[in-house]
């Protein structure tokens, strides 16, 4: 059969390769106990209130969801202190990244990202015929001057993940202010705040003040991390209405399921679950720092729910050995870091197992 002629840009895109699911690793290596600390999920599981809401919503799935997410929009707007029309919802935060690209990126437009960050910004730009430009980080920190140095008259947006995935580093308020002051006026700052609920650094500022001031800022947030409902697929963008209105034109009519909307509404109310999740993350981070110190491994103190550590050996080989022992982490190689791994902060039992296996492998 002759395949229909495809778009040339598609050849520049590598399909996303997620980590292996626990069940696959169990089957492949004949293991009973496998832990996955690779995808920055919530190790406590979902918000129990969200689970209850999902059960109740299950009887209504013969009906389409509310395409406008009215109830969630109102509640979230109140929670964030913004207007409901400043929000757009996505089938996961991932989809919001694509909504932006579809509405704003023309063939030949450039986007700028640090070279060690989330892959989907580049993928979404490539899909639209845009050109991702990457700039090096400095000691795993975002280098604002390097980002500005890469700006041309084709630059459409600069992407910052704050805190950054996979390095866990934070861009403080004064650097965001500086970036916004120096960026061309018609360029957008995409601030991905998927992990913002975990931040405890007093120098952190969220995107909301810029959005309220009508700057060209689009923030991304998600219910996949601290709220623990990654499997439902729901995230959202926050931006001035003039930006949201354009993105809305690209959104599929019923992109966020009924189940996801109900789960998010309940998770937002589950203050206990959020507090517990943050506490477990604090304790897990501290434990990992202590153990890495003992092993003489350098790590980046993190503001997220994962730690970026230099294992001083080929990370792909280490990843494979850990996997055979029932521990799934994220290798640094796809991020261009051949001796790093990213470890999600798991429960104490998971972290004990990880450290025990890491010691054996090293
Ligand atoms: C930095 C960052 N942005 C966005 C996402 C997308 O999250 P989701 O699509 O699950 O909402 C992730 C997921 O890991 C992420 O790490």
CSV table of C-alpha atoms and ligand atoms in Angstrom, one decimal:
chain,number,residue,atom,x,y,z
A,1,UNK,CA,0.0,0.0,0.0
A,2,UNK,CA,1.2,3.5,-0.7
A,3,UNK,CA,1.0,5.7,2.4
A,4,UNK,CA,-0.6,9.1,1.7
A,5,UNK,CA,1.9,11.9,1.6
A,6,UNK,CA,2.5,13.1,5.1
A,7,UNK,CA,3.4,16.6,6.4
A,8,UNK,CA,7.2,17.1,6.3
A,9,UNK,CA,7.2,18.5,9.9
A,10,UNK,CA,6.0,15.1,11.2
A,11,UNK,CA,9.5,13.6,10.4
A,12,UNK,CA,11.1,15.9,12.9
A,13,UNK,CA,9.0,14.7,15.7
A,14,UNK,CA,9.9,11.7,17.9
A,15,UNK,CA,6.9,10.0,19.4
A,16,UNK,CA,6.8,10.4,23.2
A,17,UNK,CA,8.2,7.3,25.0
A,18,UNK,CA,6.8,7.0,28.5
A,19,UNK,CA,8.4,4.9,31.2
A,20,UNK,CA,7.5,1.2,31.2
A,21,UNK,CA,4.4,0.6,33.3
A,22,UNK,CA,4.8,-1.5,36.5
A,23,UNK,CA,2.9,-4.4,35.0
A,24,UNK,CA,5.2,-4.7,32.0
A,25,UNK,CA,8.3,-4.7,34.2
A,26,UNK,CA,6.8,-7.4,36.5
A,27,UNK,CA,6.0,-9.6,33.5
A,28,UNK,CA,9.3,-9.0,31.7
A,29,UNK,CA,11.6,-9.8,34.7
A,30,UNK,CA,9.3,-12.2,36.7
A,31,UNK,CA,9.1,-9.8,39.7
A,32,UNK,CA,6.4,-9.4,42.3
A,33,UNK,CA,7.4,-6.1,43.8
A,34,UNK,CA,8.0,-3.3,41.3
A,35,UNK,CA,8.1,0.4,42.2
A,36,UNK,CA,7.8,3.3,39.8
A,37,UNK,CA,9.4,6.5,40.8
A,38,UNK,CA,9.7,7.8,37.3
A,39,UNK,CA,6.8,10.0,36.3
A,40,UNK,CA,6.4,12.5,39.2
A,41,UNK,CA,3.1,11.0,40.3
A,42,UNK,CA,1.6,11.4,43.8
A,43,UNK,CA,2.9,8.4,45.8
A,44,UNK,CA,-0.1,8.7,48.2
A,45,UNK,CA,-2.5,7.9,45.5
A,46,UNK,CA,-5.5,10.1,44.4
A,47,UNK,CA,-7.4,12.4,46.7
A,48,UNK,CA,-10.0,10.1,48.4
A,49,UNK,CA,-12.6,12.8,47.8
A,50,UNK,CA,-11.8,12.7,44.1
A,51,UNK,CA,-12.3,8.9,44.1
A,52,UNK,CA,-15.7,9.3,45.7
A,53,UNK,CA,-16.7,11.9,43.1
A,54,UNK,CA,-15.6,9.6,40.3
A,55,UNK,CA,-17.8,6.8,41.6
A,56,UNK,CA,-20.8,9.1,41.7
A,57,UNK,CA,-20.0,10.5,38.3
A,58,UNK,CA,-19.7,7.0,36.8
A,59,UNK,CA,-23.5,6.7,36.5
A,60,UNK,CA,-23.7,9.8,34.3
A,61,UNK,CA,-21.2,8.9,31.6
A,62,UNK,CA,-23.9,8.3,29.0
A,63,UNK,CA,-24.0,12.1,28.8
A,64,UNK,CA,-21.3,14.3,27.2
A,65,UNK,CA,-19.4,16.5,29.7
A,66,UNK,CA,-19.9,20.2,30.0
A,67,UNK,CA,-17.5,21.5,27.3
A,68,UNK,CA,-17.1,24.8,29.1
A,69,UNK,CA,-16.3,23.2,32.5
A,70,UNK,CA,-18.6,25.7,34.0
A,71,UNK,CA,-18.7,24.5,37.6
A,72,UNK,CA,-14.9,23.8,37.8
A,73,UNK,CA,-14.2,27.1,36.0
A,74,UNK,CA,-16.1,29.1,38.7
A,75,UNK,CA,-14.6,27.2,41.6
A,76,UNK,CA,-11.0,27.4,40.3
A,77,UNK,CA,-11.3,31.0,39.5
A,78,UNK,CA,-12.4,31.8,43.0
A,79,UNK,CA,-9.7,29.5,44.4
A,80,UNK,CA,-7.0,31.4,42.4
A,81,UNK,CA,-8.5,34.9,42.7
A,82,UNK,CA,-8.8,35.4,39.0
A,83,UNK,CA,-11.7,35.8,36.5
A,84,UNK,CA,-13.3,32.6,35.1
A,85,UNK,CA,-12.5,33.8,31.5
A,86,UNK,CA,-8.8,33.7,32.3
A,87,UNK,CA,-8.9,29.8,32.3
A,88,UNK,CA,-8.8,27.2,29.6
A,89,UNK,CA,-9.0,23.5,30.4
A,90,UNK,CA,-7.1,20.6,28.8
A,91,UNK,CA,-7.0,16.9,28.6
A,92,UNK,CA,-4.0,17.1,30.9
A,93,UNK,CA,-1.8,20.1,31.0
A,94,UNK,CA,-0.1,18.6,27.9
A,95,UNK,CA,-3.1,19.6,25.8
A,96,UNK,CA,-2.8,23.2,26.9
A,97,UNK,CA,0.7,23.3,25.5
A,98,UNK,CA,-0.7,22.2,22.1
A,99,UNK,CA,-3.6,24.6,22.3
A,100,UNK,CA,-1.1,27.4,22.6
A,101,UNK,CA,1.0,26.1,19.7
A,102,UNK,CA,-2.1,25.6,17.4
A,103,UNK,CA,-3.3,29.1,18.1
A,104,UNK,CA,0.0,31.0,17.9
A,105,UNK,CA,2.8,29.2,16.1
A,106,UNK,CA,3.2,29.8,12.4
A,107,UNK,CA,5.6,27.9,10.2
A,108,UNK,CA,9.1,29.5,10.7
A,109,UNK,CA,8.3,30.9,14.1
A,110,UNK,CA,10.8,30.3,16.8
A,111,UNK,CA,10.3,29.3,20.4
A,112,UNK,CA,13.1,29.4,23.0
A,113,UNK,CA,13.5,26.8,25.8
A,114,UNK,CA,16.3,25.9,28.2
A,115,UNK,CA,18.1,22.7,26.9
A,116,UNK,CA,17.1,20.5,29.8
A,117,UNK,CA,13.4,20.8,30.2
A,118,UNK,CA,10.0,19.2,29.4
A,119,UNK,CA,9.9,17.9,25.8
A,120,UNK,CA,6.4,18.9,24.8
A,121,UNK,CA,7.1,22.5,24.2
A,122,UNK,CA,9.4,21.6,21.3
A,123,UNK,CA,7.1,18.9,20.0
A,124,UNK,CA,4.1,21.2,19.8
A,125,UNK,CA,6.1,23.9,18.0
A,126,UNK,CA,7.6,21.4,15.5
A,127,UNK,CA,4.1,20.1,14.8
A,128,UNK,CA,3.1,23.6,13.7
A,129,UNK,CA,6.2,24.0,11.5
A,130,UNK,CA,7.9,26.1,14.2
A,131,UNK,CA,11.5,26.0,15.2
A,132,UNK,CA,12.6,25.2,18.8
A,133,UNK,CA,15.7,27.0,19.8
A,134,UNK,CA,17.4,25.6,22.9
A,135,UNK,CA,19.9,27.5,25.2
A,136,UNK,CA,22.2,25.9,27.7
A,137,UNK,CA,21.5,26.0,31.4
A,138,UNK,CA,24.1,27.1,34.0
A,139,UNK,CA,24.7,24.6,36.7
A,140,UNK,CA,21.2,23.2,36.0
A,141,UNK,CA,19.7,26.7,36.6
A,142,UNK,CA,17.8,28.6,33.9
A,143,UNK,CA,20.1,31.3,32.4
A,144,UNK,CA,17.8,34.2,31.6
A,145,UNK,CA,20.4,36.2,29.7
A,146,UNK,CA,21.1,33.2,27.5
A,147,UNK,CA,17.3,33.0,26.8
A,148,UNK,CA,17.2,36.7,25.9
A,149,UNK,CA,20.4,36.3,23.8
A,150,UNK,CA,18.6,33.8,21.6
A,151,UNK,CA,15.6,36.1,20.8
A,152,UNK,CA,15.2,37.1,17.1
A,153,UNK,CA,12.4,38.8,15.2
A,154,UNK,CA,10.9,35.3,14.7
A,155,UNK,CA,10.6,34.5,18.4
A,156,UNK,CA,7.0,33.8,19.4
A,157,UNK,CA,7.5,32.5,22.9
A,158,UNK,CA,10.0,31.7,25.7
A,159,UNK,CA,9.1,28.6,27.8
A,160,UNK,CA,10.1,28.4,31.5
A,161,UNK,CA,9.2,25.5,33.7
A,162,UNK,CA,9.0,26.8,37.2
A,163,UNK,CA,10.1,24.7,39.1
A,164,UNK,CA,12.0,23.1,36.2
A,165,UNK,CA,11.5,19.5,35.2
A,166,UNK,CA,13.8,17.5,35.5
A,167,UNK,CA,16.3,19.7,37.5
A,168,UNK,CA,13.9,20.9,40.2
A,169,UNK,CA,15.4,24.4,40.1
A,170,UNK,CA,13.4,27.6,40.5
A,171,UNK,CA,13.5,30.9,38.6
A,172,UNK,CA,13.0,33.6,41.3
A,173,UNK,CA,10.7,36.6,40.9
A,174,UNK,CA,13.4,39.1,40.1
A,175,UNK,CA,14.6,37.0,37.2
A,176,UNK,CA,11.1,36.6,35.8
A,177,UNK,CA,10.5,40.4,36.2
A,178,UNK,CA,13.8,41.0,34.3
A,179,UNK,CA,12.9,38.6,31.5
A,180,UNK,CA,9.5,40.2,31.0
A,181,UNK,CA,11.0,43.6,31.0
A,182,UNK,CA,13.6,42.7,28.3
A,183,UNK,CA,11.5,40.4,26.1
A,184,UNK,CA,10.0,41.8,22.9
A,185,UNK,CA,6.5,43.1,23.7
A,186,UNK,CA,4.8,40.8,21.2
A,187,UNK,CA,6.5,37.7,22.5
A,188,UNK,CA,4.8,35.4,25.1
A,189,UNK,CA,6.3,34.0,28.3
A,190,UNK,CA,5.0,30.4,28.8
A,191,UNK,CA,5.3,29.7,32.5
A,192,UNK,CA,4.7,26.0,33.2
A,193,UNK,CA,3.8,25.7,36.9
A,194,UNK,CA,2.9,22.0,36.9
A,195,UNK,CA,4.8,21.6,40.3
A,196,UNK,CA,4.0,24.9,41.9
A,197,UNK,CA,2.1,23.4,44.8
A,198,UNK,CA,5.3,21.8,46.1
A,199,UNK,CA,7.4,25.0,46.2
A,200,UNK,CA,8.5,26.2,49.6
A,201,UNK,CA,11.1,28.8,48.5
A,202,UNK,CA,10.1,32.2,49.7
A,203,UNK,CA,11.7,33.8,46.5
A,204,UNK,CA,9.1,32.1,44.4
A,205,UNK,CA,6.4,34.0,42.6
A,206,UNK,CA,3.5,32.5,40.7
A,207,UNK,CA,2.4,33.7,37.3
A,208,UNK,CA,-0.9,35.2,38.6
A,209,UNK,CA,0.4,38.7,39.3
A,210,UNK,CA,1.6,39.0,35.7
A,211,UNK,CA,-1.6,37.7,34.3
A,212,UNK,CA,-3.7,40.0,36.4
A,213,UNK,CA,-1.5,42.9,35.0
A,214,UNK,CA,-2.4,41.8,31.5
A,215,UNK,CA,1.1,40.8,30.5
A,216,UNK,CA,1.8,38.3,27.7
A,217,UNK,CA,2.0,35.4,30.1
A,218,UNK,CA,0.4,32.0,29.9
A,219,UNK,CA,0.7,29.7,32.9
A,220,UNK,CA,0.1,26.0,32.9
A,221,UNK,CA,-1.1,24.0,35.9
A,222,UNK,CA,-2.3,20.4,36.4
A,223,UNK,CA,-4.3,18.1,38.6
A,224,UNK,CA,-1.8,15.3,37.9
A,225,UNK,CA,0.7,16.1,40.6
A,226,UNK,CA,-0.2,17.2,44.1
A,227,UNK,CA,-3.9,16.3,43.6
A,228,UNK,CA,-2.9,12.8,42.4
A,229,UNK,CA,-5.4,12.4,39.5
A,230,UNK,CA,-2.9,12.0,36.6
A,231,UNK,CA,-5.0,9.1,35.3
A,232,UNK,CA,-8.0,11.4,34.8
A,233,UNK,CA,-6.1,13.8,32.5
A,234,UNK,CA,-7.0,17.3,33.5
A,235,UNK,CA,-4.9,20.5,33.5
A,236,UNK,CA,-5.5,24.1,32.8
A,237,UNK,CA,-4.0,27.3,31.4
A,238,UNK,CA,-4.3,30.8,32.9
A,239,UNK,CA,-3.8,33.9,30.8
A,240,UNK,CA,-5.3,37.2,29.9
A,241,UNK,CA,-8.7,36.7,28.2
A,242,UNK,CA,-7.4,38.0,24.8
A,243,UNK,CA,-5.0,35.0,24.7
A,244,UNK,CA,-7.4,32.4,26.1
A,245,UNK,CA,-10.1,33.4,23.5
A,246,UNK,CA,-7.7,32.6,20.7
A,247,UNK,CA,-6.7,29.3,22.3
A,248,UNK,CA,-10.3,28.3,22.8
A,249,UNK,CA,-10.8,28.2,19.0
A,250,UNK,CA,-8.4,25.1,18.9
A,251,UNK,CA,-10.0,23.2,21.7
A,252,UNK,CA,-12.0,20.1,20.9
A,253,UNK,CA,-15.7,20.3,22.0
A,254,UNK,CA,-15.6,17.9,24.9
A,255,UNK,CA,-11.9,17.6,25.6
A,256,UNK,CA,-12.2,17.2,29.4
A,257,UNK,CA,-14.2,14.2,30.5
A,258,UNK,CA,-17.1,14.3,33.0
A,259,UNK,CA,-15.1,12.1,35.3
A,260,UNK,CA,-12.1,14.4,35.2
A,261,UNK,CA,-14.2,17.5,35.9
A,262,UNK,CA,-15.9,15.9,38.9
A,263,UNK,CA,-12.6,14.5,40.2
A,264,UNK,CA,-10.9,17.9,39.9
A,265,UNK,CA,-13.8,19.7,41.7
A,266,UNK,CA,-13.5,17.3,44.6
A,267,UNK,CA,-9.6,17.2,44.7
A,268,UNK,CA,-9.6,21.0,44.9
A,269,UNK,CA,-11.5,20.8,48.2
A,270,UNK,CA,-9.3,18.1,49.6
A,271,UNK,CA,-7.0,20.3,51.6
A,272,UNK,CA,-5.9,17.4,53.8
A,273,UNK,CA,-4.7,15.4,50.9
A,274,UNK,CA,-2.7,18.3,49.5
A,275,UNK,CA,-1.2,19.0,52.9
A,276,UNK,CA,-0.3,15.3,53.4
A,277,UNK,CA,1.2,15.1,49.9
A,278,UNK,CA,3.4,18.1,50.5
A,279,UNK,CA,4.5,16.7,53.9
A,280,UNK,CA,5.4,13.3,52.4
A,281,UNK,CA,7.3,15.1,49.7
A,282,UNK,CA,9.3,17.2,52.2
A,283,UNK,CA,10.3,14.2,54.2
A,284,UNK,CA,11.1,12.1,51.1
A,285,UNK,CA,13.3,14.9,49.7
A,286,UNK,CA,15.2,15.2,53.0
A,287,UNK,CA,15.7,11.5,53.1
A,288,UNK,CA,17.0,11.4,49.5
A,289,UNK,CA,19.4,14.3,50.1
A,290,UNK,CA,20.8,12.5,53.2
A,291,UNK,CA,21.3,9.2,51.3
A,292,UNK,CA,22.9,10.9,48.3
A,293,UNK,CA,25.2,12.8,50.6
A,294,UNK,CA,26.3,9.5,52.2
A,295,UNK,CA,26.9,8.0,48.7
A,296,UNK,CA,28.9,11.1,47.6
A,297,UNK,CA,26.4,11.8,44.8
A,298,UNK,CA,25.7,15.4,43.7
A,299,UNK,CA,22.1,16.4,43.4
A,300,UNK,CA,20.2,19.6,42.8
A,301,UNK,CA,18.0,20.7,45.7
A,302,UNK,CA,14.5,20.5,44.3
A,303,UNK,CA,11.4,22.6,44.5
A,304,UNK,CA,9.4,19.8,42.8
A,305,UNK,CA,8.5,16.2,43.7
A,306,UNK,CA,11.5,14.7,42.1
A,307,UNK,CA,15.3,14.9,42.5
A,308,UNK,CA,17.9,15.3,39.7
A,309,UNK,CA,21.0,13.4,40.7
A,310,UNK,CA,24.4,12.7,39.1
A,311,UNK,CA,25.0,9.0,39.5
A,312,UNK,CA,28.5,9.4,38.0
A,313,UNK,CA,28.1,6.4,35.7
A,314,UNK,CA,26.2,5.7,32.5
A,315,UNK,CA,22.6,6.4,33.4
A,316,UNK,CA,21.2,4.0,30.8
A,317,UNK,CA,23.1,1.0,32.2
A,318,UNK,CA,22.1,2.0,35.8
A,319,UNK,CA,18.5,2.5,34.7
A,320,UNK,CA,18.4,-1.0,33.2
A,321,UNK,CA,20.0,-2.6,36.3
A,322,UNK,CA,17.6,-0.9,38.6
A,323,UNK,CA,14.7,-1.9,36.4
A,324,UNK,CA,15.7,-5.6,36.6
A,325,UNK,CA,15.6,-5.2,40.4
A,326,UNK,CA,12.1,-3.8,40.2
A,327,UNK,CA,12.8,0.0,40.5
A,328,UNK,CA,11.8,2.2,37.6
A,329,UNK,CA,13.4,5.7,37.5
A,330,UNK,CA,13.9,8.2,34.7
A,331,UNK,CA,17.2,8.2,32.9
A,332,UNK,CA,18.8,11.5,32.2
A,333,UNK,CA,19.9,10.6,28.7
A,334,UNK,CA,16.8,11.8,26.8
A,335,UNK,CA,17.3,15.1,28.6
A,336,UNK,CA,20.9,15.2,27.3
A,337,UNK,CA,22.4,14.3,30.6
A,338,UNK,CA,24.3,10.9,30.3
A,339,UNK,CA,25.1,10.4,34.0
A,340,UNK,CA,22.0,11.8,35.6
A,341,UNK,CA,18.7,10.2,36.7
A,342,UNK,CA,15.5,11.8,37.9
A,343,UNK,CA,13.9,10.2,40.9
A,344,UNK,CA,10.3,11.0,41.9
A,345,UNK,CA,9.8,11.3,45.6
A,346,UNK,CA,8.0,8.2,46.6
A,347,UNK,CA,6.7,6.8,49.9
A,348,UNK,CA,9.3,5.9,52.5
A,349,UNK,CA,9.0,2.2,51.5
A,350,UNK,CA,9.6,3.0,47.9
A,351,UNK,CA,12.6,5.2,48.7
A,352,UNK,CA,14.1,2.6,51.0
A,353,UNK,CA,13.9,0.0,48.2
A,354,UNK,CA,15.4,2.5,45.7
A,355,UNK,CA,18.4,3.4,47.9
A,356,UNK,CA,19.0,-0.3,48.7
A,357,UNK,CA,19.1,-1.2,45.0
A,358,UNK,CA,21.1,1.9,44.0
A,359,UNK,CA,23.8,1.0,46.6
A,360,UNK,CA,24.0,-2.5,45.1
A,361,UNK,CA,24.2,-1.2,41.5
A,362,UNK,CA,26.8,1.4,42.3
B,1,LIG,C1,6.7,20.3,33.4
B,1,LIG,C2,5.5,19.6,33.1
B,1,LIG,N1,4.5,20.2,32.4
B,1,LIG,C3,3.4,19.6,32.1
B,1,LIG,C4,3.2,18.3,32.4
B,1,LIG,C5,1.9,17.7,31.9
B,1,LIG,O1,1.1,17.2,32.9
B,1,LIG,P1,-0.3,16.6,32.6
B,1,LIG,O2,-0.5,16.5,31.1
B,1,LIG,O3,-0.3,15.3,33.3
B,1,LIG,O4,-1.2,17.6,33.2
B,1,LIG,C6,4.2,17.6,33.1
B,1,LIG,C7,4.0,16.2,33.4
B,1,LIG,O5,4.8,15.5,33.9
B,1,LIG,C8,5.3,18.2,33.4
B,1,LIG,O6,6.3,17.6,34.1
